[in-house]
mmCIF file of C-alpha atoms and ligand atoms in Angstrom:
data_model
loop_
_atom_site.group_PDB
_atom_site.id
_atom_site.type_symbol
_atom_site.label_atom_id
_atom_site.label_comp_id
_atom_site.label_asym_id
_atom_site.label_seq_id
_atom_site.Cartn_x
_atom_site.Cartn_y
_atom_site.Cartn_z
ATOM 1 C CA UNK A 1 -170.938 18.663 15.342
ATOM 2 C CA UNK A 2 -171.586 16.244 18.241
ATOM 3 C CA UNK A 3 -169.738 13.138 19.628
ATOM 4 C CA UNK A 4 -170.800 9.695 19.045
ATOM 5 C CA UNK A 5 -170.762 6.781 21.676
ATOM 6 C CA UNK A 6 -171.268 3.588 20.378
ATOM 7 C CA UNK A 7 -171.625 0.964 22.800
ATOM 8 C CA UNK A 8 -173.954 -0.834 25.016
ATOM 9 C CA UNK A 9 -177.414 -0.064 26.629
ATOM 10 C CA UNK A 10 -178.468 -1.636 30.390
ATOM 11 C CA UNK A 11 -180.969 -1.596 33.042
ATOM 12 C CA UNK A 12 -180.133 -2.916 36.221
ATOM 13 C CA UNK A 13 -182.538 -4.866 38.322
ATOM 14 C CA UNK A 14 -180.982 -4.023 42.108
ATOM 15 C CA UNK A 15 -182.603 -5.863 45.063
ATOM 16 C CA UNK A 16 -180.941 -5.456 48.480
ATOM 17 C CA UNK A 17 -181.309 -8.024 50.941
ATOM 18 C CA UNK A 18 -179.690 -8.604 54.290
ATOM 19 C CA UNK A 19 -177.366 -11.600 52.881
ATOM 20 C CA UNK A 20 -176.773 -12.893 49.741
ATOM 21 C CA UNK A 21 -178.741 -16.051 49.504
ATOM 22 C CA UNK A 22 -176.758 -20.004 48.895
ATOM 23 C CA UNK A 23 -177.769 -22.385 46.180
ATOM 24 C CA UNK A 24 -181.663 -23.255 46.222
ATOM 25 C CA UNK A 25 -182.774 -20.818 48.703
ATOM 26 C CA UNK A 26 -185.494 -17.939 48.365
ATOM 27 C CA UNK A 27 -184.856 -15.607 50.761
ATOM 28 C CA UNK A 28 -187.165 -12.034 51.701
ATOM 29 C CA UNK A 29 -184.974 -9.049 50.431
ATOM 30 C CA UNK A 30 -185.887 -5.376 51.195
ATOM 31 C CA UNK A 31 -185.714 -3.097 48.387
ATOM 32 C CA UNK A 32 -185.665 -2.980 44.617
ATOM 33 C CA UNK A 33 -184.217 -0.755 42.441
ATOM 34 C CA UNK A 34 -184.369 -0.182 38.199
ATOM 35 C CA UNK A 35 -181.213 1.837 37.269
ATOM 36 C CA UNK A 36 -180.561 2.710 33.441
ATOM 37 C CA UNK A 37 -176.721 1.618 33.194
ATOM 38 C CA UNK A 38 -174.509 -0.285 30.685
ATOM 39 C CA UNK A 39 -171.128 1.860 30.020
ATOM 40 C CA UNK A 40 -171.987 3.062 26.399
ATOM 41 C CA UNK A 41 -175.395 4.752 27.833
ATOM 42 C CA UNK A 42 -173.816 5.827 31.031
ATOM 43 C CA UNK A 43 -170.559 7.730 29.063
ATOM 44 C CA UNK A 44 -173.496 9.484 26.372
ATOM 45 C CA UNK A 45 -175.394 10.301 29.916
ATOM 46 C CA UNK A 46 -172.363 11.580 31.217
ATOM 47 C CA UNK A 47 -171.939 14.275 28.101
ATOM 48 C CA UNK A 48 -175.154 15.318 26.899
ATOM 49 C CA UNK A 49 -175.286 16.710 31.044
ATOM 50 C CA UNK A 50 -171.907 18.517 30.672
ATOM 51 C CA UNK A 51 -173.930 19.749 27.867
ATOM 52 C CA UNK A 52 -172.261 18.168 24.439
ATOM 53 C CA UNK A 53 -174.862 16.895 21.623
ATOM 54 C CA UNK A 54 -174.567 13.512 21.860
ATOM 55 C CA UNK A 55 -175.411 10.613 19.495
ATOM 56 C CA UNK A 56 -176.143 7.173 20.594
ATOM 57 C CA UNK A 57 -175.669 4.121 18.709
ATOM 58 C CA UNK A 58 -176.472 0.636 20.304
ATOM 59 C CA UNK A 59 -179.285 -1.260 20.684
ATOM 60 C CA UNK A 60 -182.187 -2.514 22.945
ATOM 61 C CA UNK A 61 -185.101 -5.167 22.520
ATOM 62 C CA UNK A 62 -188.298 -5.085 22.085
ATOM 63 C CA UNK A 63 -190.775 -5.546 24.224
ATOM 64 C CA UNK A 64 -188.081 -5.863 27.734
ATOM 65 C CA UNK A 65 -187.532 -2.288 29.080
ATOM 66 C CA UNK A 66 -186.707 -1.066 25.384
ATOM 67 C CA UNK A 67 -188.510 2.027 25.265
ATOM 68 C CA UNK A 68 -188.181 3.259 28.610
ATOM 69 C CA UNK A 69 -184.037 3.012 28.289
ATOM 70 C CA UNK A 70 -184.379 5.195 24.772
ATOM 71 C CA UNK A 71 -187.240 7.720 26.680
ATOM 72 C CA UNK A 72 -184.751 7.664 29.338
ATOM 73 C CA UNK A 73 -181.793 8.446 27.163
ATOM 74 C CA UNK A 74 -183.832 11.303 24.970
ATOM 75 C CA UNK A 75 -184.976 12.617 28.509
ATOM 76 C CA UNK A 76 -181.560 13.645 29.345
ATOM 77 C CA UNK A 77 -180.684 15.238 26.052
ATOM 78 C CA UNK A 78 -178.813 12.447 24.103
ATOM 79 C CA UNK A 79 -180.167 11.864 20.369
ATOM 80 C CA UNK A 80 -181.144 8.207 20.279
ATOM 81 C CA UNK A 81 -182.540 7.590 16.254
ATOM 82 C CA UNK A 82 -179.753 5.494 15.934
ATOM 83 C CA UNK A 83 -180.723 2.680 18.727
ATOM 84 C CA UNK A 84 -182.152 -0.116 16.860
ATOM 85 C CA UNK A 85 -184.846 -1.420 18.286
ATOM 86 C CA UNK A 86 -184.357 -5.438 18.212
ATOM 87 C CA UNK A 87 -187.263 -7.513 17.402
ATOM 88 C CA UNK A 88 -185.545 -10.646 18.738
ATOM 89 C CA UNK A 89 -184.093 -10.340 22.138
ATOM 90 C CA UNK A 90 -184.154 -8.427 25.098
ATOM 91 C CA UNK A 91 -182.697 -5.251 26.353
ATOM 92 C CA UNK A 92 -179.298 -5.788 28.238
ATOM 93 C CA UNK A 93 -180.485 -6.769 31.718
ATOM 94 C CA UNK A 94 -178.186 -6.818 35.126
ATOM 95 C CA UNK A 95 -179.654 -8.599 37.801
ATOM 96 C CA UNK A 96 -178.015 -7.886 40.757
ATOM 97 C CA UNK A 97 -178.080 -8.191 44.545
ATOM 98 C CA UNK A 98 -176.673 -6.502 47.163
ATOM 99 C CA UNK A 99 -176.134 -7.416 50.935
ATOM 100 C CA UNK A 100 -175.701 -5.350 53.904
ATOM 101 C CA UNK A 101 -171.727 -5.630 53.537
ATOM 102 C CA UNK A 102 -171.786 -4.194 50.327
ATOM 103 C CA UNK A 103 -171.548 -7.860 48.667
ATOM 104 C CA UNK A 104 -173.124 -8.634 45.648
ATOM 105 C CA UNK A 105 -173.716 -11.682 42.542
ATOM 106 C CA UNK A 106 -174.384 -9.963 39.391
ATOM 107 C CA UNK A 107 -175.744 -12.181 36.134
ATOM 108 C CA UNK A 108 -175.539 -9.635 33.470
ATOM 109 C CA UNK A 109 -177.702 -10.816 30.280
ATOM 110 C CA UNK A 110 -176.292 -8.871 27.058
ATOM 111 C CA UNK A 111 -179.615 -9.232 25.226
ATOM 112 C CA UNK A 112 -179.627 -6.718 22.468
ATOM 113 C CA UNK A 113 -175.539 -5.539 23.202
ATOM 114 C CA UNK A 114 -174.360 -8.829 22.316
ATOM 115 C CA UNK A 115 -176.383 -8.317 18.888
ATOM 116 C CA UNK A 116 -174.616 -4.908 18.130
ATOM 117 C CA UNK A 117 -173.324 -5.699 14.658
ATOM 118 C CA UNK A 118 -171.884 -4.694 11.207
ATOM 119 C CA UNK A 119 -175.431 -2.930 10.350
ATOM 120 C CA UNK A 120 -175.186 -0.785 13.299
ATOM 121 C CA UNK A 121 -171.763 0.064 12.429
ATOM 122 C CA UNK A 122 -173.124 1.101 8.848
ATOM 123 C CA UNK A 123 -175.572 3.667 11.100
ATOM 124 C CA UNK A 124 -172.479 5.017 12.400
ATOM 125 C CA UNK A 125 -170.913 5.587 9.994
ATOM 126 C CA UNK A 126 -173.186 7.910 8.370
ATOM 127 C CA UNK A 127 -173.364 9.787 11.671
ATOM 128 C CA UNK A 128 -169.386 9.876 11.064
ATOM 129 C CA UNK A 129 -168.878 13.176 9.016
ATOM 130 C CA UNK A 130 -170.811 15.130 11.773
ATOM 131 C CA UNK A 131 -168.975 13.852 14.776
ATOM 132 C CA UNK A 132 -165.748 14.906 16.035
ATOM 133 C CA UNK A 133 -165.054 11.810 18.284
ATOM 134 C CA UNK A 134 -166.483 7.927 18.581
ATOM 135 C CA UNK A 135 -166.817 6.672 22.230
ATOM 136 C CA UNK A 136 -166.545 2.799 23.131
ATOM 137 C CA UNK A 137 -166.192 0.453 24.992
ATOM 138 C CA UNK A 138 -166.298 -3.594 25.626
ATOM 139 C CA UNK A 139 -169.632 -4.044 26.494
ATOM 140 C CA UNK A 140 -171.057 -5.023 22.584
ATOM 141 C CA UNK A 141 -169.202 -7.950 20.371
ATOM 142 C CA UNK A 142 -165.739 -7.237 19.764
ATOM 143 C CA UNK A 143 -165.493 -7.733 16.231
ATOM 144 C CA UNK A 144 -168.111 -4.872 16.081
ATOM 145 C CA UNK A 145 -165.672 -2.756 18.287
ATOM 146 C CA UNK A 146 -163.102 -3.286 15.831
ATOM 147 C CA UNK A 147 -165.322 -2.205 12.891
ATOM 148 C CA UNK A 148 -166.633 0.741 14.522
ATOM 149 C CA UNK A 149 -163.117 1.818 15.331
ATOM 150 C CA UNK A 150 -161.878 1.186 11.640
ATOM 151 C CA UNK A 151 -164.907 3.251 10.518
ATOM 152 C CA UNK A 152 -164.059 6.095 12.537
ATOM 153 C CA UNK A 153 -160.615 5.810 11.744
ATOM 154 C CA UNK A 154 -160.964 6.373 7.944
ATOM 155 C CA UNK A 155 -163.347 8.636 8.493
ATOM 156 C CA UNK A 156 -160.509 10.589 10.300
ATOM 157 C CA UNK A 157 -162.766 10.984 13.949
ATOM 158 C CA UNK A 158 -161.171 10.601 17.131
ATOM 159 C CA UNK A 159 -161.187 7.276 18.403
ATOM 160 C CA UNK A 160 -161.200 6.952 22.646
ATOM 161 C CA UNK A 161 -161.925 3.252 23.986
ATOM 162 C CA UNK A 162 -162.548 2.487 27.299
ATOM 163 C CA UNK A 163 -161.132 -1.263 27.442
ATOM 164 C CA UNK A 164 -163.873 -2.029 29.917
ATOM 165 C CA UNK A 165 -164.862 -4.518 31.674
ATOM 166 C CA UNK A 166 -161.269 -5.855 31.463
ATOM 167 C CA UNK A 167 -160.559 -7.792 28.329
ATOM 168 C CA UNK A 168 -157.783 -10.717 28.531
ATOM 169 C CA UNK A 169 -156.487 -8.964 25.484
ATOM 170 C CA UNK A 170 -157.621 -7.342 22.433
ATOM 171 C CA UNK A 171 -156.907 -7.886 18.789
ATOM 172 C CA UNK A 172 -153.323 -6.512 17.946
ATOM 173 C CA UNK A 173 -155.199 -4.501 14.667
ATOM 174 C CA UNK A 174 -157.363 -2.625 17.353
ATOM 175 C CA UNK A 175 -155.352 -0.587 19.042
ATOM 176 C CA UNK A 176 -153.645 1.145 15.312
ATOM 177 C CA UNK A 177 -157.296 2.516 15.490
ATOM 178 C CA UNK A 178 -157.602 3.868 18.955
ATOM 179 C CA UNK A 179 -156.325 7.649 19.535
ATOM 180 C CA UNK A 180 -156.798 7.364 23.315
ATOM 181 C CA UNK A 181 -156.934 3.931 25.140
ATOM 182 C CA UNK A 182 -158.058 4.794 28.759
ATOM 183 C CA UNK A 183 -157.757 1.331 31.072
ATOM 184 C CA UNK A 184 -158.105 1.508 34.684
ATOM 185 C CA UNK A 185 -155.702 -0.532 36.837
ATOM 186 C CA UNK A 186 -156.942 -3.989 36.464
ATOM 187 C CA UNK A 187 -158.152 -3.560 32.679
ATOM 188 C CA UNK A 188 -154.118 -1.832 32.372
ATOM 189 C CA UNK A 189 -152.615 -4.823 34.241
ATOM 190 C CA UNK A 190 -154.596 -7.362 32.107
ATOM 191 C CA UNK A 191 -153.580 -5.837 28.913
ATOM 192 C CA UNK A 192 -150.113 -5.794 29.645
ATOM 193 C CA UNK A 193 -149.513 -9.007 31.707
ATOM 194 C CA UNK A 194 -148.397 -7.505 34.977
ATOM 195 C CA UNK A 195 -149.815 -5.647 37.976
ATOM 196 C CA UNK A 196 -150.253 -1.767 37.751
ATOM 197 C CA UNK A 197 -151.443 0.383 40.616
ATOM 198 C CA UNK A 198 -148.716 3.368 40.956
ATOM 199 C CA UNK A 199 -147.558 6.156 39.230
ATOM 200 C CA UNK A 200 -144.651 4.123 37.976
ATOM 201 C CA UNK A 201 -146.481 1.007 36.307
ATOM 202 C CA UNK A 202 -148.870 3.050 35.325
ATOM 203 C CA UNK A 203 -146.058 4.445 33.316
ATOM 204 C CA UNK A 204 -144.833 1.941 32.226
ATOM 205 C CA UNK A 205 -147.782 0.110 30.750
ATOM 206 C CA UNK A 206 -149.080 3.462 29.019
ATOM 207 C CA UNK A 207 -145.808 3.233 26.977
ATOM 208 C CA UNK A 208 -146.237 -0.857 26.257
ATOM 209 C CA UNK A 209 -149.506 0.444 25.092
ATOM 210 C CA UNK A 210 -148.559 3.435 22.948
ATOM 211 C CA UNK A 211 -145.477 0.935 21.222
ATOM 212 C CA UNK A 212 -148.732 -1.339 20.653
ATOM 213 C CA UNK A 213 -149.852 1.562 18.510
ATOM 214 C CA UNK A 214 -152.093 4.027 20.460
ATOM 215 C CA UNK A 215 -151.468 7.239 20.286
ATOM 216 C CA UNK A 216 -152.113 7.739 23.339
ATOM 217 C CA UNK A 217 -152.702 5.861 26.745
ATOM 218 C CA UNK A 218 -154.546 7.382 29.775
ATOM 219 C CA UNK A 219 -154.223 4.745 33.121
ATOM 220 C CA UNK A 220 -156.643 5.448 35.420
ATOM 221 C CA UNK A 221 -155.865 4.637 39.289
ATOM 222 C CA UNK A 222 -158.398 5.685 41.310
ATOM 223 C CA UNK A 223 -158.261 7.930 44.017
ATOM 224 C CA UNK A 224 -154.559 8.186 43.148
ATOM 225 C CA UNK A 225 -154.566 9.980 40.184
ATOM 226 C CA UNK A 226 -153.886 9.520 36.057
ATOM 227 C CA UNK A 227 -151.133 9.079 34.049
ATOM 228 C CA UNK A 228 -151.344 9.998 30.608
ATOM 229 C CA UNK A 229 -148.436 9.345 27.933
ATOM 230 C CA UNK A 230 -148.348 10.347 24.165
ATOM 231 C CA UNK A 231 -144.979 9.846 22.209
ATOM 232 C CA UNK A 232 -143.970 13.159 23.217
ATOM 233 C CA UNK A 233 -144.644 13.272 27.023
ATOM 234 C CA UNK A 234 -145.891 11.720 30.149
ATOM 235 C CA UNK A 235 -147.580 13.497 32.787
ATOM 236 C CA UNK A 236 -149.643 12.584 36.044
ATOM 237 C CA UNK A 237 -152.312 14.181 37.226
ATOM 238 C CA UNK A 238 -153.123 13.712 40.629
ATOM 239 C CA UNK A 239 -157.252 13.146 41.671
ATOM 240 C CA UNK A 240 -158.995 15.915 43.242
ATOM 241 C CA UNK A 241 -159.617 14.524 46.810
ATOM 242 C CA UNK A 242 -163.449 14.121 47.822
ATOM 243 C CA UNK A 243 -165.505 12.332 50.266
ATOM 244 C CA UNK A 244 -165.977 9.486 47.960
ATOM 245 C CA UNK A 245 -168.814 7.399 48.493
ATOM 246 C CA UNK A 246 -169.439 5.136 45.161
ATOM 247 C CA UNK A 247 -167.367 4.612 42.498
ATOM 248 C CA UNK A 248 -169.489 3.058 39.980
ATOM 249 C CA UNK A 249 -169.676 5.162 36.688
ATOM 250 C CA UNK A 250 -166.675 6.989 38.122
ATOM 251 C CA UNK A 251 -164.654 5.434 34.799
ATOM 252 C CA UNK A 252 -167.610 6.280 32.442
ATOM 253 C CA UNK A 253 -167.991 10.077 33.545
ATOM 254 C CA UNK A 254 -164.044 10.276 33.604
ATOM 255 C CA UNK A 255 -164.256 9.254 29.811
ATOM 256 C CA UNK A 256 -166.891 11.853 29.132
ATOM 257 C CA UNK A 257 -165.144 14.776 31.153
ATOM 258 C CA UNK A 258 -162.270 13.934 28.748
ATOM 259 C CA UNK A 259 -164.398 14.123 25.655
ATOM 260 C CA UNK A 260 -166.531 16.772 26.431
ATOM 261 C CA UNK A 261 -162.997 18.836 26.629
ATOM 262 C CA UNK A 262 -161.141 17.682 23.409
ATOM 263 C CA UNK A 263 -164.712 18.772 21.688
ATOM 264 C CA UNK A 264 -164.314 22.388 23.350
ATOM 265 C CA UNK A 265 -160.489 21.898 22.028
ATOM 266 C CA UNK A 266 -158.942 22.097 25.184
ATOM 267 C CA UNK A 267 -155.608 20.843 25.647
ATOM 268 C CA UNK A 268 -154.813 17.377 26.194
ATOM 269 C CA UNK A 269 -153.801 18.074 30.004
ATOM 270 C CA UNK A 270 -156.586 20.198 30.847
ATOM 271 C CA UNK A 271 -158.319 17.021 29.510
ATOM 272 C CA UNK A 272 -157.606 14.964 31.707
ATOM 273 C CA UNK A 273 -158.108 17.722 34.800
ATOM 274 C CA UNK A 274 -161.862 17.583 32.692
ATOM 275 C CA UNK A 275 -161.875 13.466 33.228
ATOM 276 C CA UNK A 276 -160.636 13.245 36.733
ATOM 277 C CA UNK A 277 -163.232 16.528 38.021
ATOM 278 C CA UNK A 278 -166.039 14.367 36.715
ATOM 279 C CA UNK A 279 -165.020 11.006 38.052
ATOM 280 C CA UNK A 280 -164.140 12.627 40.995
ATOM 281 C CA UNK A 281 -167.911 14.370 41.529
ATOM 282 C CA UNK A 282 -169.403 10.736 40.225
ATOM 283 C CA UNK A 283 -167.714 9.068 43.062
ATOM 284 C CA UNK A 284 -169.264 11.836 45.273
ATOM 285 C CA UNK A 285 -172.718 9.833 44.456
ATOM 286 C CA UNK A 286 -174.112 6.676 44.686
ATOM 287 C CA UNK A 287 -175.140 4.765 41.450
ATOM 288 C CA UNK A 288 -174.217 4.495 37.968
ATOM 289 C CA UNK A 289 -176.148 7.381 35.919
ATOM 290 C CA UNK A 290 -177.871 9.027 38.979
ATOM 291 C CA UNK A 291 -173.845 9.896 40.099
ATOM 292 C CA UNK A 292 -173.371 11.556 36.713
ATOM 293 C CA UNK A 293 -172.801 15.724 37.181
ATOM 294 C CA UNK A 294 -174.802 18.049 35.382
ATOM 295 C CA UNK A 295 -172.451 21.015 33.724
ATOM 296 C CA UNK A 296 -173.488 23.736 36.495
ATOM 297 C CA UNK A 297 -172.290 20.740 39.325
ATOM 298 C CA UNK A 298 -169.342 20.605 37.114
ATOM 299 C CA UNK A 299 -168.705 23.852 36.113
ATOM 300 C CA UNK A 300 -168.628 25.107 39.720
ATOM 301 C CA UNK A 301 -166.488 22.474 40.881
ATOM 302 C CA UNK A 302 -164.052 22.696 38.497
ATOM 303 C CA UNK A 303 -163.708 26.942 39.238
ATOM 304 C CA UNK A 304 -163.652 25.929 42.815
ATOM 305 C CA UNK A 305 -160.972 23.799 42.810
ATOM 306 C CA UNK A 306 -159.122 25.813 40.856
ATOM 307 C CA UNK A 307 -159.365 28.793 43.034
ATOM 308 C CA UNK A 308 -158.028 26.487 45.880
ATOM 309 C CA UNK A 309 -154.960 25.247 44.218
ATOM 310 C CA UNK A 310 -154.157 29.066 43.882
ATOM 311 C CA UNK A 311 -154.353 29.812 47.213
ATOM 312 C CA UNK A 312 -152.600 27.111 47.625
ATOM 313 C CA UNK A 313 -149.774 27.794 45.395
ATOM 314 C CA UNK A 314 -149.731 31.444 46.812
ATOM 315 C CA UNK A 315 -149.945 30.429 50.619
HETATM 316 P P1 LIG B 401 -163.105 2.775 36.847
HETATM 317 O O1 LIG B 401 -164.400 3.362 37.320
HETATM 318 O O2 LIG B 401 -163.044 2.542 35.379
HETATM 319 O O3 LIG B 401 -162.647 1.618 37.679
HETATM 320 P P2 LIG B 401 -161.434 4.534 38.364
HETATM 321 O O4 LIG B 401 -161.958 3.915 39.597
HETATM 322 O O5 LIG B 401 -159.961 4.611 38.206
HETATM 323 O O6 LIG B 401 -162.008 3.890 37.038
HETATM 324 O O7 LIG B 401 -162.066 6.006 38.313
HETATM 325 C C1 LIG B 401 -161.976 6.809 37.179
HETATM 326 C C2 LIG B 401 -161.505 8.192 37.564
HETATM 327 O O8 LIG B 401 -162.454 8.800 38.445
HETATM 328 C C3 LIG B 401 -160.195 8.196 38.302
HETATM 329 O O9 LIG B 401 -159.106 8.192 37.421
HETATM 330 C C4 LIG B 401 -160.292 9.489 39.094
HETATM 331 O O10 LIG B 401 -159.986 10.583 38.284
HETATM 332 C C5 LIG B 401 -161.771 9.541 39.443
HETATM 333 N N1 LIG B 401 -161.986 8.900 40.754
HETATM 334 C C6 LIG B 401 -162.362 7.624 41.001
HETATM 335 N N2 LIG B 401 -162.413 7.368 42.325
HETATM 336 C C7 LIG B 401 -162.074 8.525 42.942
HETATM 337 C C8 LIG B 401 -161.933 8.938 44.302
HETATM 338 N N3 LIG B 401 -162.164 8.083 45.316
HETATM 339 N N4 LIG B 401 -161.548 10.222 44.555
HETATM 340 C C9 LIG B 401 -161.322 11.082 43.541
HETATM 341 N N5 LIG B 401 -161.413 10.764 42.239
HETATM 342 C C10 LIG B 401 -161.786 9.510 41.934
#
């Protein structure tokens, strides 16, 4: 049995420089960087290192970067047959730069993501009797989103989206597909029309989303914490405080600490604790797949912390 994660495939092009350049100007930057990202790699990176066999389905061009992103992807232990190898574009490409403050422009070029379509979802589905959950996200054609989801669906698999990068909405027949909808603050607040960032709007749009038809909704807030509603409870779960440096991937590696613990059939709580422990250690590091934990990183943290919290509790 493994997990699927169906979704998009990156690299990221990464030049600093000591301000961002204006309109028509070439300026001398200082270093460059090639970083395997996009969220659907980054979440199958993030489980086959806590140690779950892991399918990939997606694609990547040609001739651009192609076969370096699958090498990369086999490297760290996820099964890549399924990525489609597109004859016609190129791989998903973010060019991005950074400035000394931290600033950046990003032109993100979906190349072969934006050509994910019904043919990959007829890959996946094959993959579907072996699987015990589907991963995605909004980084391929939404349509194809959809299709994957109603695959899974019928095919009675779990179904967890990550409604990233923030949609304006989705289609009203997606989310009677999704078991576990997991938005962060701005992705929650844009799917239910008003601003969430606290416990108690957090709340309140995981139950606009479960009456949408989820049957459950996770709301990720940061450094504050999750709160996680089905129709029979909501709970919070407070994030386990580190000396955060980076966030990126910190959504991604939450999605996979969450998977990675349904598939061991943990309990929906200790779930989330899995999510929030990874994102939590991914914000520890810079970067998108270089802050993802490996399962001894994981494993140790996670005993750690839970020794702490009973001594604690005891004190
Ligand atoms: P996204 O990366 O999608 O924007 P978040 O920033 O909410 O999502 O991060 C996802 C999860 O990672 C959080 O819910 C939390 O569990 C964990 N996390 C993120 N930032 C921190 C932080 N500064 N300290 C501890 N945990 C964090």
């Amino acid at each position: 049995m493994s997990i699927i994660v169906f979704g998009s495939i990156n690299i990221d092009l990464v030049v600093t420089a000591p301000r961002l350049p204006v309109a028509g100007e070439t300026l001398t930057g200082e270093e460059f960087f090639k970083i395997p990202g996009g969220k659907g790699a980054n979440q199958a990176v993030a489980l086959a290192r806590l140690g779950i066999p892991t399918q990939m389905v997606g694609r990547v061009g040609a001739h651009s970067f192609g076969a370096e992103l699958v090498k990369h992807l086999q490297d760290t232990g996820v099964q890549t047959h399924n990525i489609f190898i597109d004859e016609t574009v190129s791989s998903g490409v973010a060019i991005i730069t950074v400035d000394h403050h931290g600033e950046n422009h990003i032109i993100v070029i979906p190349g072969a993501n934006g050509q994910v379509n019904q043919e990959d979802v007829g890959r996946l589905s094959q993959l579907l009797p072996e699987a015990t959950a589907l991963l995605l996200q909004l980084e391929i054609p939404l349509k194809t989103v959809v299709a994957a989801a109603q695959a899974a669906h019928n095919a009675n698999i779990k179904v967890i989206l990550d409604p990233a990068p923030a949609p304006s909405e989705l289609p009203e027949e997606l989310y009677e597909l999704v078991d576990i909808i997991t938005p962060n603050e701005v992705e929650a607040g844009q799917l239910v029309g008003f601003p969430v960032d606290n416990e108690a709007t957090a709340a309140k749009a995981a139950e606009m989303l479960l009456e949408k038809g989820v049957k459950c909704a996770i709301v990720k807030l940061g450094a504050k914490g999750v709160v996680c509603a089905t129709s029979e409870e909501t709970f919070f779960v407070p994030a386990f405080p580190v000396d955060a440096v980076d966030t990126v991937a910190a959504g991604d590696a939450f999605n996979s600490g969450l998977a990675a613990a349904l598939y061991q059939r943990l309990s929906l709580h200790q779930a989330v604790v899995w999510g929030a422990a990874a994102g939590a250690l991914a914000a520890t590091k810079r970067g998108a797949q270089t802050s993802l934990p490996d399962k001894f990183t994981f494993d140790t943290f996670l005993r750690e912390r839970a020794a702490k919290q009973a001594e604690d509790t005891n004190d």
